[in-house]
Amino acid sequence: MSRQGGKAKPLKKPKKKTQEFDEEDLAFKAKMKADAAAKKAMAEKASKGGPLIGGGIKKSGKK
């Protein structure tokens, strides 16, 4: 007789290897983190409803 019913045991996953980063990888990660922080700050500023950058095209009152 074979056991068909019940929950099958999950297979064991191999342990994750610790990754080694060189200076370029660390610099790239730091840059990406800074970009993400800048995007978040811009999103907060935009959600407040204030002008993002002064200037742009202004319409004149003439017709």
PDB file of N, CA and C in Angstrom:
ATOM      1  N   MET A   1       0.840  -1.188   0.000  1.00  0.00           N
ATOM      2  CA  MET A   1       0.000   0.000   0.000  1.00  0.00           C
ATOM      3  C   MET A   1       0.879   1.244   0.000  1.00  0.00           C
ATOM      4  N   SER A   2       0.483   2.220  -0.800  1.00  0.00           N
ATOM      5  CA  SER A   2       1.237   3.470  -0.833  1.00  0.00           C
ATOM      6  C   SER A   2       0.413   4.552  -0.162  1.00  0.00           C
ATOM      7  N   ARG A   3       1.119   5.538   0.396  1.00  0.00           N
ATOM      8  CA  ARG A   3       0.415   6.639   1.053  1.00  0.00           C
ATOM      9  C   ARG A   3       0.230   7.755   0.049  1.00  0.00           C
ATOM     10  N   GLN A   4      -0.992   7.951  -0.406  1.00  0.00           N
ATOM     11  CA  GLN A   4      -1.288   9.005  -1.379  1.00  0.00           C
ATOM     12  C   GLN A   4      -1.790  10.267  -0.686  1.00  0.00           C
ATOM     13  N   GLY A   5      -2.572  10.110   0.342  1.00  0.00           N
ATOM     14  CA  GLY A   5      -3.217  11.260   0.975  1.00  0.00           C
ATOM     15  C   GLY A   5      -2.270  12.034   1.865  1.00  0.00           C
ATOM     16  N   GLY A   6      -2.736  13.170   2.320  1.00  0.00           N
ATOM     17  CA  GLY A   6      -1.952  13.982   3.229  1.00  0.00           C
ATOM     18  C   GLY A   6      -1.080  14.980   2.496  1.00  0.00           C
ATOM     19  N   LYS A   7      -0.427  15.780   3.272  1.00  0.00           N
ATOM     20  CA  LYS A   7       0.418  16.825   2.703  1.00  0.00           C
ATOM     21  C   LYS A   7       1.828  16.296   2.463  1.00  0.00           C
ATOM     22  N   ALA A   8       2.344  16.550   1.282  1.00  0.00           N
ATOM     23  CA  ALA A   8       3.693  16.113   0.959  1.00  0.00           C
ATOM     24  C   ALA A   8       4.701  17.003   1.665  1.00  0.00           C
ATOM     25  N   LYS A   9       5.803  16.424   2.080  1.00  0.00           N
ATOM     26  CA  LYS A   9       6.848  17.215   2.739  1.00  0.00           C
ATOM     27  C   LYS A   9       7.504  18.127   1.716  1.00  0.00           C
ATOM     28  N   PRO A  10       7.724  19.378   2.061  1.00  0.00           N
ATOM     29  CA  PRO A  10       8.415  20.266   1.118  1.00  0.00           C
ATOM     30  C   PRO A  10       9.885  19.885   0.999  1.00  0.00           C
ATOM     31  N   LEU A  11      10.407  20.055  -0.181  1.00  0.00           N
ATOM     32  CA  LEU A  11      11.818  19.781  -0.381  1.00  0.00           C
ATOM     33  C   LEU A  11      12.648  20.869   0.288  1.00  0.00           C
ATOM     34  N   LYS A  12      13.773  20.480   0.833  1.00  0.00           N
ATOM     35  CA  LYS A  12      14.625  21.470   1.494  1.00  0.00           C
ATOM     36  C   LYS A  12      15.319  22.317   0.442  1.00  0.00           C
ATOM     37  N   LYS A  13      15.308  23.621   0.673  1.00  0.00           N
ATOM     38  CA  LYS A  13      15.978  24.537  -0.241  1.00  0.00           C
ATOM     39  C   LYS A  13      17.438  24.680   0.175  1.00  0.00           C
ATOM     40  N   PRO A  14      18.331  24.843  -0.784  1.00  0.00           N
ATOM     41  CA  PRO A  14      19.732  25.075  -0.409  1.00  0.00           C
ATOM     42  C   PRO A  14      19.876  26.424   0.289  1.00  0.00           C
ATOM     43  N   LYS A  15      20.802  26.491   1.223  1.00  0.00           N
ATOM     44  CA  LYS A  15      21.015  27.736   1.960  1.00  0.00           C
ATOM     45  C   LYS A  15      21.534  28.813   1.012  1.00  0.00           C
ATOM     46  N   LYS A  16      21.086  30.043   1.278  1.00  0.00           N
ATOM     47  CA  LYS A  16      21.545  31.155   0.448  1.00  0.00           C
ATOM     48  C   LYS A  16      23.008  31.450   0.738  1.00  0.00           C
ATOM     49  N   LYS A  17      23.744  31.688  -0.332  1.00  0.00           N
ATOM     50  CA  LYS A  17      25.146  32.043  -0.173  1.00  0.00           C
ATOM     51  C   LYS A  17      25.240  33.527   0.133  1.00  0.00           C
ATOM     52  N   THR A  18      26.174  33.870   0.990  1.00  0.00           N
ATOM     53  CA  THR A  18      26.369  35.287   1.272  1.00  0.00           C
ATOM     54  C   THR A  18      27.021  35.922   0.054  1.00  0.00           C
ATOM     55  N   GLN A  19      26.462  37.046  -0.354  1.00  0.00           N
ATOM     56  CA  GLN A  19      26.972  37.712  -1.551  1.00  0.00           C
ATOM     57  C   GLN A  19      28.120  38.641  -1.179  1.00  0.00           C
ATOM     58  N   GLU A  20      29.079  38.685  -2.048  1.00  0.00           N
ATOM     59  CA  GLU A  20      30.199  39.591  -1.840  1.00  0.00           C
ATOM     60  C   GLU A  20      30.052  40.768  -2.800  1.00  0.00           C
ATOM     61  N   PHE A  21      30.128  41.962  -2.261  1.00  0.00           N
ATOM     62  CA  PHE A  21      29.973  43.169  -3.065  1.00  0.00           C
ATOM     63  C   PHE A  21      31.306  43.870  -3.193  1.00  0.00           C
ATOM     64  N   ASP A  22      31.598  44.343  -4.404  1.00  0.00           N
ATOM     65  CA  ASP A  22      32.799  45.146  -4.558  1.00  0.00           C
ATOM     66  C   ASP A  22      32.400  46.622  -4.488  1.00  0.00           C
ATOM     67  N   GLU A  23      33.349  47.504  -4.642  1.00  0.00           N
ATOM     68  CA  GLU A  23      33.090  48.938  -4.455  1.00  0.00           C
ATOM     69  C   GLU A  23      32.077  49.464  -5.458  1.00  0.00           C
ATOM     70  N   GLU A  24      32.124  48.967  -6.699  1.00  0.00           N
ATOM     71  CA  GLU A  24      31.182  49.446  -7.718  1.00  0.00           C
ATOM     72  C   GLU A  24      29.752  49.092  -7.347  1.00  0.00           C
ATOM     73  N   ASP A  25      29.536  47.859  -6.855  1.00  0.00           N
ATOM     74  CA  ASP A  25      28.198  47.445  -6.456  1.00  0.00           C
ATOM     75  C   ASP A  25      27.685  48.308  -5.310  1.00  0.00           C
ATOM     76  N   LEU A  26      28.541  48.564  -4.327  1.00  0.00           N
ATOM     77  CA  LEU A  26      28.132  49.374  -3.182  1.00  0.00           C
ATOM     78  C   LEU A  26      27.807  50.796  -3.617  1.00  0.00           C
ATOM     79  N   ALA A  27      28.600  51.359  -4.530  1.00  0.00           N
ATOM     80  CA  ALA A  27      28.349  52.715  -5.018  1.00  0.00           C
ATOM     81  C   ALA A  27      27.037  52.754  -5.790  1.00  0.00           C
ATOM     82  N   PHE A  28      26.782  51.728  -6.598  1.00  0.00           N
ATOM     83  CA  PHE A  28      25.543  51.669  -7.375  1.00  0.00           C
ATOM     84  C   PHE A  28      24.335  51.576  -6.452  1.00  0.00           C
ATOM     85  N   LYS A  29      24.433  50.737  -5.413  1.00  0.00           N
ATOM     86  CA  LYS A  29      23.317  50.604  -4.470  1.00  0.00           C
ATOM     87  C   LYS A  29      23.072  51.918  -3.738  1.00  0.00           C
ATOM     88  N   ALA A  30      24.133  52.617  -3.360  1.00  0.00           N
ATOM     89  CA  ALA A  30      23.985  53.899  -2.668  1.00  0.00           C
ATOM     90  C   ALA A  30      23.318  54.916  -3.588  1.00  0.00           C
ATOM     91  N   LYS A  31      23.693  54.919  -4.872  1.00  0.00           N
ATOM     92  CA  LYS A  31      23.099  55.844  -5.838  1.00  0.00           C
ATOM     93  C   LYS A  31      21.621  55.544  -6.012  1.00  0.00           C
ATOM     94  N   MET A  32      21.274  54.268  -6.134  1.00  0.00           N
ATOM     95  CA  MET A  32      19.871  53.886  -6.300  1.00  0.00           C
ATOM     96  C   MET A  32      19.047  54.284  -5.082  1.00  0.00           C
ATOM     97  N   LYS A  33      19.627  54.138  -3.887  1.00  0.00           N
ATOM     98  CA  LYS A  33      18.938  54.504  -2.655  1.00  0.00           C
ATOM     99  C   LYS A  33      18.699  56.015  -2.612  1.00  0.00           C
ATOM    100  N   ALA A  34      19.693  56.797  -3.036  1.00  0.00           N
ATOM    101  CA  ALA A  34      19.564  58.249  -3.060  1.00  0.00           C
ATOM    102  C   ALA A  34      18.505  58.671  -4.088  1.00  0.00           C
ATOM    103  N   ASP A  35      18.479  58.008  -5.255  1.00  0.00           N
ATOM    104  CA  ASP A  35      17.471  58.312  -6.268  1.00  0.00           C
ATOM    105  C   ASP A  35      16.073  58.019  -5.747  1.00  0.00           C
ATOM    106  N   ALA A  36      15.925  56.905  -5.034  1.00  0.00           N
ATOM    107  CA  ALA A  36      14.618  56.542  -4.492  1.00  0.00           C
ATOM    108  C   ALA A  36      14.170  57.571  -3.460  1.00  0.00           C
ATOM    109  N   ALA A  37      15.094  58.055  -2.646  1.00  0.00           N
ATOM    110  CA  ALA A  37      14.759  59.068  -1.639  1.00  0.00           C
ATOM    111  C   ALA A  37      14.346  60.371  -2.323  1.00  0.00           C
ATOM    112  N   ALA A  38      15.038  60.746  -3.395  1.00  0.00           N
ATOM    113  CA  ALA A  38      14.696  61.968  -4.120  1.00  0.00           C
ATOM    114  C   ALA A  38      13.320  61.842  -4.771  1.00  0.00           C
ATOM    115  N   LYS A  39      13.017  60.673  -5.338  1.00  0.00           N
ATOM    116  CA  LYS A  39      11.701  60.457  -5.938  1.00  0.00           C
ATOM    117  C   LYS A  39      10.602  60.567  -4.895  1.00  0.00           C
ATOM    118  N   LYS A  40      10.854  60.001  -3.716  1.00  0.00           N
ATOM    119  CA  LYS A  40       9.864  60.044  -2.639  1.00  0.00           C
ATOM    120  C   LYS A  40       9.610  61.490  -2.207  1.00  0.00           C
ATOM    121  N   ALA A  41      10.683  62.276  -2.112  1.00  0.00           N
ATOM    122  CA  ALA A  41      10.546  63.676  -1.724  1.00  0.00           C
ATOM    123  C   ALA A  41       9.749  64.446  -2.781  1.00  0.00           C
ATOM    124  N   MET A  42      10.014  64.186  -4.063  1.00  0.00           N
ATOM    125  CA  MET A  42       9.270  64.862  -5.134  1.00  0.00           C
ATOM    126  C   MET A  42       7.800  64.464  -5.107  1.00  0.00           C
ATOM    127  N   ALA A  43       7.515  63.204  -4.820  1.00  0.00           N
ATOM    128  CA  ALA A  43       6.131  62.739  -4.756  1.00  0.00           C
ATOM    129  C   ALA A  43       5.392  63.418  -3.609  1.00  0.00           C
ATOM    130  N   GLU A  44       6.063  63.578  -2.481  1.00  0.00           N
ATOM    131  CA  GLU A  44       5.445  64.274  -1.344  1.00  0.00           C
ATOM    132  C   GLU A  44       5.157  65.729  -1.695  1.00  0.00           C
ATOM    133  N   LYS A  45       6.095  66.369  -2.356  1.00  0.00           N
ATOM    134  CA  LYS A  45       5.928  67.766  -2.739  1.00  0.00           C
ATOM    135  C   LYS A  45       4.781  67.914  -3.734  1.00  0.00           C
ATOM    136  N   ALA A  46       4.686  66.962  -4.674  1.00  0.00           N
ATOM    137  CA  ALA A  46       3.631  67.004  -5.680  1.00  0.00           C
ATOM    138  C   ALA A  46       2.269  66.751  -5.043  1.00  0.00           C
ATOM    139  N   SER A  47       2.214  65.902  -4.034  1.00  0.00           N
ATOM    140  CA  SER A  47       0.930  65.585  -3.411  1.00  0.00           C
ATOM    141  C   SER A  47       0.405  66.750  -2.580  1.00  0.00           C
ATOM    142  N   LYS A  48       1.295  67.645  -2.169  1.00  0.00           N
ATOM    143  CA  LYS A  48       0.855  68.813  -1.396  1.00  0.00           C
ATOM    144  C   LYS A  48       0.133  69.828  -2.275  1.00  0.00           C
ATOM    145  N   GLY A  49       0.375  69.773  -3.569  1.00  0.00           N
ATOM    146  CA  GLY A  49      -0.317  70.671  -4.479  1.00  0.00           C
ATOM    147  C   GLY A  49       0.447  71.939  -4.783  1.00  0.00           C
ATOM    148  N   GLY A  50       1.616  72.085  -4.266  1.00  0.00           N
ATOM    149  CA  GLY A  50       2.407  73.276  -4.539  1.00  0.00           C
ATOM    150  C   GLY A  50       3.073  73.186  -5.891  1.00  0.00           C
ATOM    151  N   PRO A  51       3.576  74.301  -6.388  1.00  0.00           N
ATOM    152  CA  PRO A  51       4.264  74.256  -7.682  1.00  0.00           C
ATOM    153  C   PRO A  51       5.579  73.495  -7.564  1.00  0.00           C
ATOM    154  N   LEU A  52       5.846  72.620  -8.521  1.00  0.00           N
ATOM    155  CA  LEU A  52       7.084  71.854  -8.495  1.00  0.00           C
ATOM    156  C   LEU A  52       8.267  72.745  -8.833  1.00  0.00           C
ATOM    157  N   ILE A  53       8.140  73.463  -9.970  1.00  0.00           N
ATOM    158  CA  ILE A  53       9.204  74.359 -10.407  1.00  0.00           C
ATOM    159  C   ILE A  53       8.532  75.641 -10.882  1.00  0.00           C
ATOM    160  N   GLY A  54       9.050  76.768 -10.464  1.00  0.00           N
ATOM    161  CA  GLY A  54       8.479  78.035 -10.892  1.00  0.00           C
ATOM    162  C   GLY A  54       8.747  78.276 -12.357  1.00  0.00           C
ATOM    163  N   GLY A  55       7.827  78.972 -13.025  1.00  0.00           N
ATOM    164  CA  GLY A  55       8.048  79.269 -14.440  1.00  0.00           C
ATOM    165  C   GLY A  55       7.136  78.447 -15.314  1.00  0.00           C
ATOM    166  N   GLY A  56       7.549  78.243 -16.529  1.00  0.00           N
ATOM    167  CA  GLY A  56       6.735  77.492 -17.466  1.00  0.00           C
ATOM    168  C   GLY A  56       6.021  78.452 -18.389  1.00  0.00           C
ATOM    169  N   ILE A  57       5.045  77.977 -19.142  1.00  0.00           N
ATOM    170  CA  ILE A  57       4.308  78.816 -20.086  1.00  0.00           C
ATOM    171  C   ILE A  57       3.154  79.484 -19.345  1.00  0.00           C
ATOM    172  N   LYS A  58       3.112  80.788 -19.465  1.00  0.00           N
ATOM    173  CA  LYS A  58       2.021  81.528 -18.829  1.00  0.00           C
ATOM    174  C   LYS A  58       1.138  82.085 -19.935  1.00  0.00           C
ATOM    175  N   LYS A  59      -0.152  81.979 -19.718  1.00  0.00           N
ATOM    176  CA  LYS A  59      -1.092  82.483 -20.716  1.00  0.00           C
ATOM    177  C   LYS A  59      -1.319  83.958 -20.461  1.00  0.00           C
ATOM    178  N   SER A  60      -1.420  84.713 -21.559  1.00  0.00           N
ATOM    179  CA  SER A  60      -1.711  86.131 -21.431  1.00  0.00           C
ATOM    180  C   SER A  60      -3.226  86.304 -21.453  1.00  0.00           C
ATOM    181  N   GLY A  61      -3.680  87.421 -20.981  1.00  0.00           N
ATOM    182  CA  GLY A  61      -5.110  87.687 -20.929  1.00  0.00           C
ATOM    183  C   GLY A  61      -5.667  88.206 -22.268  1.00  0.00           C
ATOM    184  N   LYS A  62      -4.817  88.437 -23.251  1.00  0.00           N
ATOM    185  CA  LYS A  62      -5.261  88.988 -24.536  1.00  0.00           C
ATOM    186  C   LYS A  62      -5.952  87.923 -25.369  1.00  0.00           C
ATOM    187  N   LYS A  63      -6.909  88.382 -26.190  1.00  0.00           N
ATOM    188  CA  LYS A  63      -7.582  87.464 -27.113  1.00  0.00           C
ATOM    189  C   LYS A  63      -7.536  87.992 -28.513  1.00  0.00           C
TER     190      LYS A  63
END
